[in-house]
Short mmCIF file of C-alpha atoms in Angstrom, two decimals:
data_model
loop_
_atom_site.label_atom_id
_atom_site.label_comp_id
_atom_site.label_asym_id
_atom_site.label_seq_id
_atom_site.Cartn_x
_atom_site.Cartn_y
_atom_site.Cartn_z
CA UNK D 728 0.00 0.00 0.00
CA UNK D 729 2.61 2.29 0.67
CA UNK D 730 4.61 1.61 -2.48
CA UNK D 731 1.27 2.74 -4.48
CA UNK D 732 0.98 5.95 -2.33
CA UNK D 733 4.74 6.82 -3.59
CA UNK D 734 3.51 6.89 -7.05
CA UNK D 735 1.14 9.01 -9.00
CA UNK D 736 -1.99 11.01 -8.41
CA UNK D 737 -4.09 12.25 -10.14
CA UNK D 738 -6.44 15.02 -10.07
CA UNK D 739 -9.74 14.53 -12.51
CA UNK D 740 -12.25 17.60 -12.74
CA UNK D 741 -15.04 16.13 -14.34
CA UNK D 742 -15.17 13.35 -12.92
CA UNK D 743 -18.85 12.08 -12.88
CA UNK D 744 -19.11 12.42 -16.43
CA UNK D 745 -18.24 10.15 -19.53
CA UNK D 746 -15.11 11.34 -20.22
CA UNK D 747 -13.74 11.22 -16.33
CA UNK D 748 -15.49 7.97 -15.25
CA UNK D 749 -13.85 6.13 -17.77
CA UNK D 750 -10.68 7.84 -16.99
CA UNK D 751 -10.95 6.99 -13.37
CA UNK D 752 -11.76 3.56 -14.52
CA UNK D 753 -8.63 3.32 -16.66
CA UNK D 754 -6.02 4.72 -14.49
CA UNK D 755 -7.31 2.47 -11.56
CA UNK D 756 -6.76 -0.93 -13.52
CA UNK D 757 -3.26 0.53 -14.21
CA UNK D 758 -2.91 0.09 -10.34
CA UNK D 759 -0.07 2.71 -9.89
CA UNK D 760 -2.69 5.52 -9.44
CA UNK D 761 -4.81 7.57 -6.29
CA UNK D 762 -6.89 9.32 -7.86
CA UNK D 763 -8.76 12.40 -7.11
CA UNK D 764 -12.03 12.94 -8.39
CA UNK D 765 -13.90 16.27 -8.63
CA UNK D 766 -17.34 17.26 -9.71
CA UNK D 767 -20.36 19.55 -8.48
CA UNK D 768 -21.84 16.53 -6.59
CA UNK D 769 -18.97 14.51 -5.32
CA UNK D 770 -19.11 10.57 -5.34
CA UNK D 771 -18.73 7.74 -3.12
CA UNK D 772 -14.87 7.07 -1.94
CA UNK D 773 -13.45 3.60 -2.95
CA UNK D 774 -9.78 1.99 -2.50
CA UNK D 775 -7.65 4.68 -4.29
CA UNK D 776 -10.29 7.05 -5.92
CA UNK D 777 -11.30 10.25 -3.08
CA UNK D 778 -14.35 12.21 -4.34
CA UNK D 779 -14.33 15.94 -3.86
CA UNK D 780 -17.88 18.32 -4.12
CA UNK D 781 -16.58 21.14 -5.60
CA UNK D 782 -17.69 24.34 -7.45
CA UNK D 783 -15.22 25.28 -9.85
CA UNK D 784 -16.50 28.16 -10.93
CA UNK D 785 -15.84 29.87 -7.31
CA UNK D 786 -12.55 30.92 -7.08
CA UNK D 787 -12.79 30.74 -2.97
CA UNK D 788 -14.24 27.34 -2.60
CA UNK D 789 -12.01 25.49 -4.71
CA UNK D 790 -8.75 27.16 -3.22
CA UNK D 791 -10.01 26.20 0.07
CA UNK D 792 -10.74 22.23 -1.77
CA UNK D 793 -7.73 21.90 -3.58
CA UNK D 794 -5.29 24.24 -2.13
CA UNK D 795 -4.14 21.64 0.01
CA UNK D 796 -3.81 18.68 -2.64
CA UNK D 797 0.12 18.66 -2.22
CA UNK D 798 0.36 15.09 -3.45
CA UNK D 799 -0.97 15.97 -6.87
CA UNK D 800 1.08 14.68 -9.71
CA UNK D 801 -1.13 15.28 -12.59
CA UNK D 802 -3.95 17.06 -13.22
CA UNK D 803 -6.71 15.83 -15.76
CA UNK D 804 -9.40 18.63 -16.72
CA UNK D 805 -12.11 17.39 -18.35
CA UNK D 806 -15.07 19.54 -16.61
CA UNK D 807 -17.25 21.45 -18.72
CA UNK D 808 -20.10 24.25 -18.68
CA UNK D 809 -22.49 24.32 -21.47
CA UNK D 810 -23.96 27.33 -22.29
CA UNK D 811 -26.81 28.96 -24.51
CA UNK D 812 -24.08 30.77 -26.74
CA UNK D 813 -20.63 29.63 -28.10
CA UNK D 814 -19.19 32.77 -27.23
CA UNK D 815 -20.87 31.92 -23.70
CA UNK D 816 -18.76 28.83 -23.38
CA UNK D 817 -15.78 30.82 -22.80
CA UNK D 818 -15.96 32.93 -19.53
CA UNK D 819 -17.31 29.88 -17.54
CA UNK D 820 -14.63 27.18 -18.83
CA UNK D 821 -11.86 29.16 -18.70
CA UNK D 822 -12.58 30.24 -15.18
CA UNK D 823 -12.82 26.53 -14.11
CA UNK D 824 -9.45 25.48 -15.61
CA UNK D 825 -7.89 28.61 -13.92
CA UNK D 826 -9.22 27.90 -10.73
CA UNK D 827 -8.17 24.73 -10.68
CA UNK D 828 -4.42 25.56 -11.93
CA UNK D 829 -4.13 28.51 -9.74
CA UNK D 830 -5.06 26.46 -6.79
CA UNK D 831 -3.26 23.55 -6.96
CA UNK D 832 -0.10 24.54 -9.02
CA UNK D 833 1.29 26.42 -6.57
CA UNK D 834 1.31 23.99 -3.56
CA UNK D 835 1.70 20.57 -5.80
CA UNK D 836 5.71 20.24 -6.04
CA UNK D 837 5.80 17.06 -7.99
CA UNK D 838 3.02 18.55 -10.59
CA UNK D 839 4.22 16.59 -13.92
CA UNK D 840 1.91 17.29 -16.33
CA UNK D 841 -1.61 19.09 -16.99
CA UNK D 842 -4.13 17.00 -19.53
CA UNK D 843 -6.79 19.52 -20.97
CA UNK D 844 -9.75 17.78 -22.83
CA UNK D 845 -10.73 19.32 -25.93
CA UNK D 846 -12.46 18.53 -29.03
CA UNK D 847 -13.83 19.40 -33.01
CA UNK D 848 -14.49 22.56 -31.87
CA UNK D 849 -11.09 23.70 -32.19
CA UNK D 850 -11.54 22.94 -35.83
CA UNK D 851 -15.17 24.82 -36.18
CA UNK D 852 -16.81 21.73 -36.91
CA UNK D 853 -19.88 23.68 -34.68
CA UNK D 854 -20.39 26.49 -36.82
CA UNK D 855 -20.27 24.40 -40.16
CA UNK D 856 -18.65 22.47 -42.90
CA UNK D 857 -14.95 22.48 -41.85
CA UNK D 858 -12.26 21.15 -43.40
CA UNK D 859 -11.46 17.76 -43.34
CA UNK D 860 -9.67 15.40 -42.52
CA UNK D 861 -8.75 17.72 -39.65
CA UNK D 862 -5.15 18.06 -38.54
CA UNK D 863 -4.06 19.33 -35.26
CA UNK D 864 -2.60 22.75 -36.62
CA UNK D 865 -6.29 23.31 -38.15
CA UNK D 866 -7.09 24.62 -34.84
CA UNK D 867 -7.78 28.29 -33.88
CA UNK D 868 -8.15 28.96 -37.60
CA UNK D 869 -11.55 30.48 -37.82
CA UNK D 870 -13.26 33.86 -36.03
CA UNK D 871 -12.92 33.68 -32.18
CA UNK D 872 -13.72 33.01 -29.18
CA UNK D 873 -13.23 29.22 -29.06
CA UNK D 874 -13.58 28.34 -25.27
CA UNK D 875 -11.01 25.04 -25.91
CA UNK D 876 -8.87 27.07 -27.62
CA UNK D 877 -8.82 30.11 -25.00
CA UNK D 878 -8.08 27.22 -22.61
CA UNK D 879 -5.06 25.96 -24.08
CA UNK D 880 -3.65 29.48 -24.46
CA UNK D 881 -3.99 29.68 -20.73
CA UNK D 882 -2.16 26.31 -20.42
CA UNK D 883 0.69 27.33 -22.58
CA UNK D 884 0.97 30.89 -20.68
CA UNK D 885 1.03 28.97 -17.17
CA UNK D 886 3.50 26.30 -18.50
CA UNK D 887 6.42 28.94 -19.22
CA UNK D 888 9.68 28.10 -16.98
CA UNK D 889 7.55 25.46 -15.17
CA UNK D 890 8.97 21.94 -14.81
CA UNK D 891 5.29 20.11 -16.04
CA UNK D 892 4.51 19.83 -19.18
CA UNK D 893 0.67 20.04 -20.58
CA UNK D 894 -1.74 18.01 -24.03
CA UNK D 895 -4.42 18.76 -25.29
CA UNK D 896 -6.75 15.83 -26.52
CA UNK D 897 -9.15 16.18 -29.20
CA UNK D 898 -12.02 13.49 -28.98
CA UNK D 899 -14.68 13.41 -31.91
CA UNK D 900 -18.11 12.75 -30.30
CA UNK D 901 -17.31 10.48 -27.37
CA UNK D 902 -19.52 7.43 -26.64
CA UNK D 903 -19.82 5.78 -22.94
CA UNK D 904 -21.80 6.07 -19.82
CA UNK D 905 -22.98 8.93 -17.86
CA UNK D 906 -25.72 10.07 -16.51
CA UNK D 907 -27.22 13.43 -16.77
CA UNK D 908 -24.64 14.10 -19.21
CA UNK D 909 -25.69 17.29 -22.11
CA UNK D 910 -23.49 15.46 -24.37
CA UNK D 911 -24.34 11.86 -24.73
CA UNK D 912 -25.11 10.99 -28.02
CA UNK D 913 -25.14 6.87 -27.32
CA UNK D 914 -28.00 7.75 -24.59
CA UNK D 915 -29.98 9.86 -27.07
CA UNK D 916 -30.45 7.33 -29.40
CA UNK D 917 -30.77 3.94 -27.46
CA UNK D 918 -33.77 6.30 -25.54
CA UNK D 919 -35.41 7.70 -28.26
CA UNK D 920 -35.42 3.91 -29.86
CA UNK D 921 -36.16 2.40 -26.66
CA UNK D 922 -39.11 5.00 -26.50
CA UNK D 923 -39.73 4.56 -30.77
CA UNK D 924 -40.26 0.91 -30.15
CA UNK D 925 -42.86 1.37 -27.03
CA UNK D 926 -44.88 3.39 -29.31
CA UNK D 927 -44.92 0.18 -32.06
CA UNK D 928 -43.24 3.12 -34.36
CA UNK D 929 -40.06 2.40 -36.49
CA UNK D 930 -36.74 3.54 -35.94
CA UNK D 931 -36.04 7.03 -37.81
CA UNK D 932 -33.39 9.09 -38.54
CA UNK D 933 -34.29 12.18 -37.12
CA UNK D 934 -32.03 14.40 -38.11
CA UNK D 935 -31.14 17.01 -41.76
CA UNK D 936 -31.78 14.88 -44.80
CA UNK D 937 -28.20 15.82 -45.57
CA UNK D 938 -26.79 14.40 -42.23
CA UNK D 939 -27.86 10.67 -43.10
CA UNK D 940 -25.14 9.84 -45.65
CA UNK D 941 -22.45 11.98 -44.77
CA UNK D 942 -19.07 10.63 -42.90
CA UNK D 943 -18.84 10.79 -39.20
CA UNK D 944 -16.70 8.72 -36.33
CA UNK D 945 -17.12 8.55 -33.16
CA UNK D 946 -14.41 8.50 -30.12
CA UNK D 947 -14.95 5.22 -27.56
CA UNK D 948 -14.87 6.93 -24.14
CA UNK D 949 -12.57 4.27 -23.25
CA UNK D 950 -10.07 4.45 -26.39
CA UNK D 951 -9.68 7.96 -25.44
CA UNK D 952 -9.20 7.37 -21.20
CA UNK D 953 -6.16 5.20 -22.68
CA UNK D 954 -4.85 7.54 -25.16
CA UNK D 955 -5.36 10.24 -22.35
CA UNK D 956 -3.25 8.82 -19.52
CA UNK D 957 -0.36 8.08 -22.88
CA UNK D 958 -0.45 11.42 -23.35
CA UNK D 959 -0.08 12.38 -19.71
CA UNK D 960 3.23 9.80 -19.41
CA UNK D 961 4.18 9.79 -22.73
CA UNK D 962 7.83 12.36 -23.39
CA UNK D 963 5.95 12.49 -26.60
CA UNK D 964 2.74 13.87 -25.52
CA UNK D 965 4.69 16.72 -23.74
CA UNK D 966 2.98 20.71 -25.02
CA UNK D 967 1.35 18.49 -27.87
CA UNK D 968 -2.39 18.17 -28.87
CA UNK D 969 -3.71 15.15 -30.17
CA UNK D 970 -6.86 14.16 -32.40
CA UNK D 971 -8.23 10.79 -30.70
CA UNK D 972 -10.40 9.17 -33.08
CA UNK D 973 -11.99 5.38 -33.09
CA UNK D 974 -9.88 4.55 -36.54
CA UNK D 975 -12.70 3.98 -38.76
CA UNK D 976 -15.37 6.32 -40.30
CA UNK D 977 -19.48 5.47 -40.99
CA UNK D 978 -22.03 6.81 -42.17
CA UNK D 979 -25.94 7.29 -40.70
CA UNK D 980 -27.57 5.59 -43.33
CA UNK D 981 -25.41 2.21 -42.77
CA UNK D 982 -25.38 2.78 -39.26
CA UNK D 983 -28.63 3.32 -38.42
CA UNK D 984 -29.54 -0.08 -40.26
CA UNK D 985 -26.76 -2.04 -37.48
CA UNK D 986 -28.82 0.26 -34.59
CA UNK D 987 -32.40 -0.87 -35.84
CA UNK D 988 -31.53 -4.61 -35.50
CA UNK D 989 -30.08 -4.42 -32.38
CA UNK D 990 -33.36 -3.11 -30.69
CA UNK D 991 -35.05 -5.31 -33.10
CA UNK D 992 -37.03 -2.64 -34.86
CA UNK D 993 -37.72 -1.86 -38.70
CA UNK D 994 -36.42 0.92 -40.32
CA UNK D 995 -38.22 4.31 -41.90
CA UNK D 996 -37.32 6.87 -43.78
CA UNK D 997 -35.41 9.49 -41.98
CA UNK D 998 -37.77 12.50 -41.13
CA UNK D 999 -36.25 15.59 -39.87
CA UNK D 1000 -37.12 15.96 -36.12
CA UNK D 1001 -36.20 18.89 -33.38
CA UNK D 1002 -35.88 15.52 -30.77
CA UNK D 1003 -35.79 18.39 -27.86
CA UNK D 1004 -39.64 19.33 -29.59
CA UNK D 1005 -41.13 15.82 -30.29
CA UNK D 1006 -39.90 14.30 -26.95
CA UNK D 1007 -40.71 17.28 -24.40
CA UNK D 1008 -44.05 14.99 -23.54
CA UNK D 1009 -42.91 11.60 -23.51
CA UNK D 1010 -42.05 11.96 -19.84
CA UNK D 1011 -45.32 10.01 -18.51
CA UNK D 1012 -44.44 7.09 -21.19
CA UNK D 1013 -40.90 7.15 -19.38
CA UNK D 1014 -42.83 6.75 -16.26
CA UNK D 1015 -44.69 3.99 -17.42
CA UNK D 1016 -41.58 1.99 -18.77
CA UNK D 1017 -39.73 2.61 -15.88
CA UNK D 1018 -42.43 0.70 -14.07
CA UNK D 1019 -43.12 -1.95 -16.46
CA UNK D 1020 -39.31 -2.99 -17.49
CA UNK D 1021 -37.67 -1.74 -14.09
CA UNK D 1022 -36.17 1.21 -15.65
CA UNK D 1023 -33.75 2.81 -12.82
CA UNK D 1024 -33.39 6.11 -13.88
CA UNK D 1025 -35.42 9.09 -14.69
CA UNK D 1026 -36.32 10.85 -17.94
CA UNK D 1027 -34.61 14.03 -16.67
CA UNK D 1028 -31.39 11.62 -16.08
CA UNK D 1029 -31.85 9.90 -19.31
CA UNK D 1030 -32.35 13.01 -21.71
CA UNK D 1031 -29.82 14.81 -23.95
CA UNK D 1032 -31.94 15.89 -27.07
CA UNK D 1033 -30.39 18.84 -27.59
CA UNK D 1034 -27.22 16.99 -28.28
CA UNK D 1035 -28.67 14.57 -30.35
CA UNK D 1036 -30.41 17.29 -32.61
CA UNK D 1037 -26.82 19.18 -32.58
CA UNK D 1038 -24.92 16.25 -33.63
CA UNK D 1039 -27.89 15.14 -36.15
CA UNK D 1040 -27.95 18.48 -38.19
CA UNK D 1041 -24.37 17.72 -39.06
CA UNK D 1042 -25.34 17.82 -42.92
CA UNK D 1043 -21.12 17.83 -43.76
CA UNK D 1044 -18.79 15.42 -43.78
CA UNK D 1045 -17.32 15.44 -39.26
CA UNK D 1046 -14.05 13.65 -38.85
CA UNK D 1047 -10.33 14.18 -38.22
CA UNK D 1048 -6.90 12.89 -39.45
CA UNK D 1049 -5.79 11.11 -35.63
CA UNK D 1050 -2.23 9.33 -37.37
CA UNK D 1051 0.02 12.19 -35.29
CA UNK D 1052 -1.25 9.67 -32.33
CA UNK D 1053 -0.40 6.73 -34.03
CA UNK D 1054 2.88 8.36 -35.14
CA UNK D 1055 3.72 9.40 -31.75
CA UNK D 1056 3.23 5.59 -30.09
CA UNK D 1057 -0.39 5.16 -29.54
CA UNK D 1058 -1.70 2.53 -32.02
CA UNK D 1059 -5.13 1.33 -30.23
CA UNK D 1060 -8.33 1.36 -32.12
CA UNK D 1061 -11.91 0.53 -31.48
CA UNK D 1062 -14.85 -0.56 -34.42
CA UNK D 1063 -17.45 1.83 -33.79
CA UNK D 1064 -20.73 -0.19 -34.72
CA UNK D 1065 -19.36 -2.29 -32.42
CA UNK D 1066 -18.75 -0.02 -29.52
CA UNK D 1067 -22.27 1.06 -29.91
CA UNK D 1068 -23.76 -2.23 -29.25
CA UNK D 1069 -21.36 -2.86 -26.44
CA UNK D 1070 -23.05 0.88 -24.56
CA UNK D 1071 -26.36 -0.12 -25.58
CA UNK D 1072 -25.70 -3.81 -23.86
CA UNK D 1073 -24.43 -1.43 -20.71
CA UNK D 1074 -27.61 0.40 -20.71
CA UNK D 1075 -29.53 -2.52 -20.39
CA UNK D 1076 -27.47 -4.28 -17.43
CA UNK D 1077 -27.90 -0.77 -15.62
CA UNK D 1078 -31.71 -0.78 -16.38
CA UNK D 1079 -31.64 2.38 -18.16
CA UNK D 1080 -33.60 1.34 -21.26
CA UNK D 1081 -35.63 -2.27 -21.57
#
């Protein structure tokens, strides 16, 4: 036990939500981790993981939280604020980050390394058709503010004459667990088809005509809590950002074929939907499957449709060139359609959808 406590620690803000969890997850199976877990809520404390409630966007109460986290050797931000506005994205972000840098930096001694989680928005892919495949030095290249991109010109500002080093990741949309997540796109979908199939309706594509054949990919939350903690111990990782992608691309209309089989449904044609419109009253038919299957969680905890109707008006082609990853040592890759089946199988051992 002692030997472990000589080694690293980590320090993940975020960490009730896909991204961290699976983080958390990863670095503890490494077993040469404590691990330090922050989020609005908190968590239960297990062998090795400490939860912290926190409320990063007050300056006082997380000096008084983390200003005494002297053990820390690296520090994995992957909170986020979501706002109405892009340009509202950037005051509330960037005054997380700093308030967790600007607490703990100057008492953690052994600081190594800070990981900042990122993402296509550093490329535009938000605003519209980008270009693609997306390389790392793509980023920053269009009209500011960019909260990830404000954030990293923090980092680098903070990093001069220190000893730690800092990456940047850059996941496409990230698939895993979470609950009450706003950006869960694997939720979205095995709900609204879990909810599709209640109402004896087929399972449609909901989003711009446009978006069905276009190419996407998708980042396994997993894939990317590896390629993460690489990063993190990697000398190549050190002041570098990093597209982390799944390795293969798809496409809606073949997709959404592999999706309808799995929950045993027929296919439609796809009929453009606002999802946060068409599924504002479904919360009594939530009600009633949560009673009839044993459903465990809420609608409220379950629902994300303003991601999904984000990430389904995507009528351009969304994915990025991730080979400076491969180049730099991390070769691990993950079949999408298959790590969609393997969530939706989750979802159904946790009793979140029949």
């Amino acid at each position: 036990m002692e030997q472990y406590h000589q080694q690293k620690v980590a320090l993940v803000a975020g960490a009730q939500g896909v991204i961290g969890r699976n983080l958390i997850q990863h670095l503890l199976e490494q077993g040469t981790w404590d691990i330090i877990g922050l989020s609005r809520r908190g968590g239960n404390d297990t062998d090795h993981v400490t939860h912290i409630a926190v409320d990063l966007l007050n300056e006082e109460d997380s000096r008084q939280k983390l200003g005494q986290l002297t053990t820390v050797t690296h520090i994995f931000y992957a909170a986020y604020q979501d706002s109405n506005s892009w340009s509202g994205l950037v005051a509330p972000n960037l005054t997380m980050l700093r308030n967790v840098v600007e607490a703990v930096t100057p008492v953690a001694q052994q600081l190594q390394h800070i990981s900042l989680m990122q993402g296509y928005k550093v490329y535009g892919a938000h605003l519209g058709a980008f270009k693609t495949p997306a390389v790392e030095t793509d980023a920053g290249t269009f009209m500011p503010p960019e909260f990830n991109m404000e954030q990293q010109h923090y980092l680098e500002q903070q990093q001069q004459s220190q000893s730690w080093t800092w990456s940047a990741m850059r996941p496409s949309v990230v698939g895993g667990f979470a609950l009450g997540n706003p950006m869960n796109l694997a939720m979205v979908i095995a709900v609204y088809a879990a909810i599709s199939k209640e109402l004896g309706l087929p399972l449609r594509f909901p989003g711009k005509p446009g978006a069905y054949d276009k190419l996407m990919e998708m980042t396994d939350a997993r894939l990317l809590a590896k390629a993460t903690a690489w990063a993190a111990n990697s000398p190549a990782g050190a002041n570098q950002a990093f597209n982390i992608n799944n390795g293969d691309l798809f496409r809606w209309s073949d997709l959404w074929l592999r999706i309808a089989r799995y929950f045993d449904m027929e296919v439609a044609a796809p009929l453009p939907m606002q999802l946060e419109v068409v599924m504002t009253d479904k919360e009594a038919l939530w009600n009633t499957m949560m009673k009839k299957y044993g459903l465990k969680y809420t609608y409220a905890e379950v629902s994300s449709w303003k991601f999904g109707d984000f990430v389904f008006s995507w009528d351009y082609d969304f994915f990025a060139d991730g080979s400076k990853a491969r180049r730099a040592g991390f070769h691990e890759f993950v079949e999408t359609p298959a790590m969609f089946m393997e969530i939706f199988d989750n979802f159904r051992e946790r009793k979140v959808i029949p």
